[in-house]
Coordinates of N, CA and C in Angstrom, one line a residue:
M1 N 175.7 7.5 371.4 CA 175.8 6.7 370.1 C 177.0 7.2 369.4
A2 N 177.9 6.3 369.0 CA 179.1 6.7 368.2 C 178.9 6.4 366.8
V3 N 179.6 7.1 365.9 CA 179.6 6.8 364.5 C 180.3 5.5 364.1
T4 N 179.6 4.8 363.3 CA 180.2 3.5 362.8 C 180.3 3.5 361.3
P5 N 181.1 2.6 360.7 CA 181.1 2.4 359.3 C 179.7 2.1 358.7
D6 N 178.8 1.4 359.4 CA 177.5 1.1 358.9 C 176.7 2.4 358.8
M7 N 176.8 3.4 359.7 CA 176.2 4.7 359.7 C 176.6 5.4 358.4
L8 N 177.9 5.4 358.2 CA 178.5 6.1 357.0 C 177.9 5.5 355.7
A9 N 177.7 4.2 355.7 CA 177.1 3.6 354.5 C 175.7 4.1 354.3
V10 N 174.9 4.2 355.4 CA 173.5 4.7 355.3 C 173.6 6.1 354.8
A11 N 174.5 7.0 355.3 CA 174.6 8.4 354.9 C 174.9 8.4 353.4
L12 N 175.7 7.5 352.9 CA 176.1 7.5 351.5 C 175.1 6.8 350.6
G13 N 174.1 6.1 351.2 CA 173.1 5.4 350.4 C 173.7 4.2 349.7
Q14 N 174.5 3.5 350.4 CA 175.1 2.3 349.8 C 175.2 1.2 350.9
A15 N 175.5 0.0 350.4 CA 175.6 -1.2 351.3 C 176.8 -1.0 352.3
A16 N 176.6 -1.5 353.5 CA 177.7 -1.4 354.5 C 178.8 -2.3 354.0
P17 N 180.1 -1.9 354.3 CA 181.2 -2.7 353.9 C 181.2 -4.0 354.7
V18 N 181.8 -5.0 354.1 CA 181.9 -6.3 354.8 C 182.7 -6.2 356.0
P19 N 182.3 -6.7 357.1 CA 183.0 -6.7 358.4 C 184.4 -7.2 358.2
G20 N 185.4 -6.4 358.7 CA 186.8 -6.8 358.6 C 187.5 -6.5 357.3
S21 N 186.7 -5.9 356.3 CA 187.2 -5.6 355.0 C 188.1 -4.4 355.1
V22 N 188.9 -4.2 354.1 CA 189.8 -3.0 354.0 C 189.0 -1.7 354.1
T23 N 187.8 -1.7 353.4 CA 187.0 -0.5 353.3 C 186.5 -0.2 354.7
E24 N 186.0 -1.2 355.5 CA 185.5 -1.0 356.8 C 186.6 -0.4 357.7
Q25 N 187.8 -1.0 357.6 CA 188.9 -0.6 358.4 C 189.3 0.8 358.1
Q26 N 189.3 1.2 356.8 CA 189.6 2.5 356.3 C 188.6 3.5 356.9
W27 N 187.3 3.2 356.8 CA 186.3 4.1 357.3 C 186.4 4.3 358.8
Q28 N 186.7 3.2 359.5 CA 186.9 3.3 361.0 C 188.1 4.2 361.3
M29 N 189.2 4.1 360.5 CA 190.4 4.9 360.7 C 190.0 6.4 360.5
W30 N 189.2 6.7 359.5 CA 188.9 8.1 359.3 C 187.9 8.6 360.4
I31 N 187.1 7.7 360.9 CA 186.2 8.1 362.1 C 187.1 8.5 363.2
D32 N 188.1 7.6 363.5 CA 189.1 7.9 364.6 C 189.9 9.2 364.3
D33 N 190.2 9.4 363.1 CA 191.0 10.6 362.7 C 190.1 11.9 363.1
A34 N 188.9 11.9 362.7 CA 188.0 13.0 363.0 C 187.8 13.2 364.5
L35 N 187.7 12.2 365.2 CA 187.6 12.3 366.7 C 188.9 12.8 367.3
M36 N 190.0 12.4 366.7 CA 191.3 12.9 367.2 C 191.5 14.4 366.9
L37 N 191.0 14.8 365.7 CA 191.1 16.3 365.4 C 190.2 17.1 366.4
I38 N 189.1 16.6 366.7 CA 188.2 17.3 367.6 C 188.7 17.3 369.0
D39 N 189.3 16.2 369.5 CA 189.9 16.1 370.8 C 191.1 17.1 370.9
T40 N 191.9 17.1 369.8 CA 193.0 18.0 369.8 C 192.6 19.5 369.9
R41 N 191.6 19.8 369.1 CA 191.1 21.2 369.1 C 190.5 21.6 370.5
Q42 N 189.8 20.7 371.1 CA 189.2 20.9 372.4 C 190.3 21.1 373.4
A43 N 191.4 20.4 373.4 CA 192.5 20.6 374.3 C 193.3 21.9 374.0
Q44 N 193.4 22.3 372.8 CA 194.1 23.5 372.4 C 193.4 24.7 372.9
L45 N 192.0 24.6 372.9 CA 191.2 25.8 373.3 C 190.9 25.7 374.8
N46 N 191.4 24.7 375.5 CA 191.0 24.4 376.9 C 189.5 24.5 377.2
A47 N 188.8 23.9 376.2 CA 187.3 23.9 376.3 C 186.9 22.8 377.4
A48 N 186.3 23.3 378.4 CA 185.8 22.3 379.5 C 184.5 21.7 379.1
G49 N 184.2 20.6 379.7 CA 182.9 20.0 379.5 C 182.8 19.1 378.3
P50 N 181.9 18.2 378.3 CA 181.7 17.3 377.1 C 181.0 18.0 376.0
I51 N 181.3 17.6 374.8 CA 180.6 18.1 373.6 C 179.3 17.3 373.5
D52 N 178.2 18.0 373.1 CA 176.9 17.3 372.9 C 177.1 16.2 371.9
E53 N 176.7 15.0 372.3 CA 176.9 13.7 371.6 C 176.3 13.8 370.2
A54 N 175.1 14.3 370.1 CA 174.4 14.4 368.7 C 175.2 15.3 367.8
K55 N 175.7 16.4 368.3 CA 176.5 17.3 367.4 C 177.8 16.7 367.1
L56 N 178.4 16.0 368.0 CA 179.7 15.3 367.7 C 179.5 14.2 366.7
D57 N 178.5 13.4 366.8 CA 178.2 12.4 365.8 C 177.9 13.0 364.4
Y58 N 177.2 14.1 364.4 CA 176.9 14.7 363.1 C 178.2 15.2 362.5
V59 N 179.0 15.9 363.2 CA 180.3 16.4 362.6 C 181.2 15.3 362.1
V60 N 181.3 14.3 362.9 CA 182.2 13.2 362.6 C 181.7 12.5 361.3
R61 N 180.3 12.2 361.3 CA 179.7 11.6 360.2 C 179.9 12.4 358.9
E62 N 179.6 13.7 359.0 CA 179.6 14.5 357.8 C 181.1 14.7 357.3
A63 N 182.0 14.8 358.2 CA 183.4 15.0 357.8 C 183.9 13.8 357.1
V64 N 183.6 12.6 357.6 CA 184.1 11.3 357.0 C 183.4 11.1 355.7
V65 N 182.1 11.3 355.6 CA 181.3 11.1 354.4 C 181.9 12.0 353.3
A66 N 182.2 13.3 353.7 CA 182.8 14.2 352.7 C 184.1 13.7 352.2
H67 N 184.9 13.1 353.1 CA 186.2 12.6 352.7 C 186.0 11.3 351.8
I68 N 185.1 10.5 352.1 CA 184.8 9.3 351.3 C 184.4 9.7 349.9
K69 N 183.6 10.8 349.8 CA 183.2 11.2 348.5 C 184.3 11.9 347.7
R70 N 185.2 12.6 348.4 CA 186.3 13.3 347.7 C 187.6 13.0 348.4
P71 N 188.1 11.8 348.2 CA 189.3 11.3 348.9 C 190.6 12.0 348.6
E72 N 190.7 12.5 347.4 CA 192.0 13.1 347.0 C 191.9 14.5 346.8
D73 N 193.1 15.2 346.8 CA 193.1 16.6 346.4 C 193.3 16.8 344.9
A74 N 193.3 15.7 344.2 CA 193.5 15.8 342.7 C 192.2 16.4 342.1
T75 N 192.3 17.2 341.1 CA 191.1 17.7 340.4 C 190.7 16.9 339.3
Q76 N 191.6 16.2 338.6 CA 191.2 15.3 337.6 C 192.3 14.2 337.4
V77 N 191.9 13.0 337.3 CA 192.8 11.9 337.1 C 192.4 11.2 335.8
T78 N 193.3 10.9 334.9 CA 193.1 10.2 333.7 C 193.9 9.0 333.6
V79 N 193.3 7.9 333.3 CA 194.0 6.6 333.1 C 193.9 6.2 331.7
S80 N 195.0 6.0 331.0 CA 194.9 5.6 329.6 C 195.6 4.2 329.4
I81 N 194.9 3.4 328.6 CA 195.4 2.1 328.3 C 195.2 1.9 326.8
D82 N 196.3 1.8 326.0 CA 196.2 1.7 324.6 C 195.4 2.8 324.0
D83 N 194.3 2.6 323.3 CA 193.5 3.6 322.7 C 192.4 4.1 323.6
A84 N 192.2 3.5 324.7 CA 191.1 3.9 325.6 C 191.6 4.7 326.8
S85 N 190.7 5.6 327.3 CA 191.1 6.3 328.5 C 189.8 6.5 329.4
S86 N 190.1 6.8 330.6 CA 189.0 7.0 331.6 C 189.4 8.1 332.5
S87 N 188.5 9.1 332.7 CA 188.8 10.3 333.5 C 187.9 10.3 334.7
K88 N 188.4 10.8 335.8 CA 187.6 11.0 337.0 C 187.9 12.4 337.5
T89 N 186.9 13.2 337.8 CA 187.1 14.6 338.3 C 186.6 14.6 339.8
Y90 N 187.4 15.2 340.7 CA 187.0 15.3 342.1 C 186.7 16.8 342.4
K91 N 185.9 17.0 343.4 CA 185.5 18.3 343.8 C 186.4 18.8 345.0
S92 N 187.5 19.3 344.8 CA 188.4 19.9 345.7 C 188.5 19.2 347.1
G93 N 188.8 17.9 347.1 CA 189.0 17.3 348.4 C 190.3 17.7 349.0
K94 N 190.4 17.6 350.3 CA 191.6 18.0 351.0 C 192.7 16.9 351.0
G95 N 192.3 15.6 350.7 CA 193.2 14.5 350.7 C 193.3 14.0 352.1
R96 N 192.5 14.4 353.1 CA 192.4 14.0 354.4 C 191.1 14.3 355.0
V97 N 190.8 13.8 356.2 CA 189.6 14.2 356.9 C 189.7 15.6 357.3
N98 N 188.7 16.4 357.0 CA 188.7 17.9 357.3 C 187.4 18.3 357.9
I99 N 187.6 19.1 359.0 CA 186.4 19.6 359.7 C 186.3 21.1 359.3
I100 N 185.2 21.5 358.7 CA 185.1 22.9 358.2 C 184.7 23.8 359.4
D101 N 184.9 25.1 359.2 CA 184.6 26.1 360.2 C 183.2 26.1 360.8
E102 N 182.3 25.8 359.9 CA 180.8 25.7 360.3 C 180.7 24.6 361.4
W103 N 181.4 23.5 361.2 CA 181.2 22.4 362.2 C 181.9 22.7 363.5
W104 N 183.1 23.4 363.4 CA 183.8 23.8 364.6 C 182.8 24.7 365.4
T105 N 182.1 25.6 364.8 CA 181.2 26.5 365.4 C 180.1 25.7 366.1
L106 N 179.5 24.7 365.4 CA 178.5 23.9 365.9 C 178.9 23.2 367.2
L107 N 180.2 22.7 367.2 CA 180.7 22.0 368.4 C 181.1 23.0 369.5
G108 N 181.1 24.3 369.2 CA 181.5 25.3 370.2 C 183.0 25.3 370.4
L109 N 183.8 25.0 369.3 CA 185.2 24.9 369.4 C 185.9 25.9 368.4
T110 N 185.4 27.1 368.5 CA 186.0 28.2 367.6 C 187.0 29.0 368.5
D111 N 188.0 29.5 367.8 CA 189.0 30.3 368.5 C 188.4 31.6 368.9
P112 N 188.4 32.0 370.2 CA 187.8 33.2 370.6 C 188.5 34.5 370.1
K113 N 189.7 34.3 369.7 CA 190.5 35.5 369.2 C 190.0 35.8 367.8
G114 N 189.5 34.9 367.0 CA 189.1 35.1 365.7 C 190.2 35.3 364.7
A115 N 189.9 35.6 363.5 CA 190.8 35.8 362.4 C 191.5 37.1 362.5
F116 N 190.8 38.1 362.9 CA 191.3 39.5 363.0 C 190.5 40.3 364.0
S117 N 191.0 41.4 364.3 CA 190.2 42.3 365.3 C 190.3 43.7 364.8
L118 N 189.3 44.4 365.1 CA 189.2 45.8 364.7 C 189.2 46.7 365.9
D119 N 190.0 47.7 366.0 CA 190.0 48.6 367.1 C 189.0 49.7 366.8
M120 N 187.9 49.7 367.5 CA 186.8 50.6 367.3 C 187.1 52.0 367.8
A121 N 188.0 52.1 368.7 CA 188.4 53.4 369.2 C 189.3 54.2 368.2
G122 N 190.1 53.4 367.5 CA 190.9 54.1 366.5 C 192.1 54.8 367.1
T123 N 193.0 55.3 366.2 CA 194.1 56.1 366.6 C 194.2 57.3 365.7
A124 N 195.1 58.2 365.9 CA 195.3 59.4 365.1 C 196.1 59.0 363.9
S125 N 195.6 58.1 363.1 CA 196.3 57.7 361.9 C 195.8 58.4 360.6
R126 N 196.6 58.7 359.7 CA 196.2 59.3 358.4 C 195.6 58.2 357.5
H127 N 195.8 57.0 357.8 CA 195.4 55.9 356.9 C 193.8 55.8 357.0
L128 N 193.2 55.5 355.8 CA 191.8 55.3 355.8 C 191.4 54.1 356.6
P129 N 190.2 54.1 357.1 CA 189.8 53.0 358.0 C 189.8 51.7 357.2
W130 N 189.6 51.7 355.9 CA 189.6 50.5 355.1 C 191.0 50.2 354.5
C131 N 192.0 50.9 354.8 CA 193.4 50.7 354.4 C 193.8 49.3 354.8
S132 N 194.5 48.6 354.0 CA 195.0 47.3 354.4 C 195.9 47.3 355.7
L133 N 196.7 48.4 355.8 CA 197.5 48.5 357.0 C 196.6 48.6 358.3
S134 N 195.5 49.3 358.2 CA 194.6 49.4 359.3 C 193.9 48.1 359.7
L135 N 193.9 47.2 358.7 CA 193.2 45.9 358.9 C 194.2 44.8 359.2
G136 N 195.5 45.2 359.5 CA 196.5 44.2 359.9 C 197.4 43.8 358.9
A137 N 197.4 44.3 357.7 CA 198.3 43.9 356.6 C 199.7 44.5 356.9
L138 N 200.7 44.1 356.2 CA 202.0 44.7 356.3 C 202.3 45.8 355.3
Y139 N 201.3 46.2 354.5 CA 201.5 47.2 353.5 C 200.3 48.1 353.5
C140 N 200.5 49.3 353.0 CA 199.5 50.3 352.9 C 198.8 50.3 351.6
S141 N 197.5 50.4 351.5 CA 196.8 50.3 350.3 C 196.1 51.7 349.9
C142 N 196.2 52.6 350.8 CA 195.5 53.9 350.6 C 196.5 55.0 350.1
G143 N 197.8 54.8 350.2 CA 198.8 55.7 349.7 C 199.4 56.6 350.7
V144 N 199.1 56.6 351.9 CA 199.7 57.5 352.9 C 201.2 57.3 353.0
D145 N 201.6 56.0 352.9 CA 203.1 55.7 353.0 C 203.9 56.4 351.9
I146 N 203.3 56.7 350.7 CA 204.1 57.3 349.7 C 203.8 58.8 349.5
A147 N 202.6 59.2 349.9 CA 202.2 60.6 349.6 C 202.0 61.4 350.9
G148 N 201.9 60.7 352.0 CA 201.7 61.5 353.3 C 200.2 61.7 353.5
R149 N 199.4 61.4 352.5 CA 197.9 61.5 352.7 C 197.3 60.4 351.8
P150 N 196.0 60.0 352.0 CA 195.4 59.0 351.2 C 195.2 59.5 349.8
I151 N 195.7 58.7 348.8 CA 195.5 59.1 347.4 C 194.8 58.0 346.6
F152 N 194.7 56.8 347.2 CA 194.0 55.7 346.6 C 192.8 55.3 347.4
E153 N 191.9 54.5 346.8 CA 190.7 54.0 347.5 C 189.8 55.1 348.0
G154 N 189.6 56.1 347.2 CA 188.7 57.1 347.6 C 189.3 58.2 348.4
G155 N 190.6 58.1 348.7 CA 191.3 59.1 349.6 C 191.3 60.5 348.9
D156 N 191.3 60.6 347.6 CA 191.4 61.9 346.9 C 190.0 62.6 347.0
D157 N 188.9 61.8 347.4 CA 187.6 62.4 347.5 C 187.3 63.0 348.8
L158 N 188.2 62.8 349.8 CA 188.0 63.2 351.2 C 188.3 64.7 351.3

C-alpha cells in the first residue's frame, strides 16, 4: 500500500483535496520527494533488501504531514493592509520534506559510522577523557595545550 493524498487528508483530519487540484498535485510531489530521499539514502548506505512497506508508508506519511503543517522555515509572517494586520507563526519547519533521525532508524537506514566514535583503549594523552580534543574537536578544553597539564574542567582536582 502506497501513501496517497487521500491518506494525508485522513492523517490531517480534513477533507481530501479535489482530484487534479494544485493541492493534490503538491501533496503527491511531496510524497514523491520523501520516497526519493529514502531511495537515495538506501543507495548511499548500500542497504540491500526491501524496506518493510508498513514502516515506509508510516515514514512517508508522517514526513509529508509534518511538512504540510509547517511548510516554511519562517518563524512568523505578518501581513498588513491599511490599519489591519494578520500574523501567522510556524513551528520551525525546514521549508522542505524532512525525514528525522528517528524515522531513519525505524527504516534501518542509519549510518553505521555514527556521529562520532570513542576509543575505549585510549592513548597516553595528558588530556582529560572529556576534553573536547579527545572527543574529536579541533581545540583543547581542559588546558593541556597551554599549561602542559589539565587546568580546566576539574583538571586541577586530579
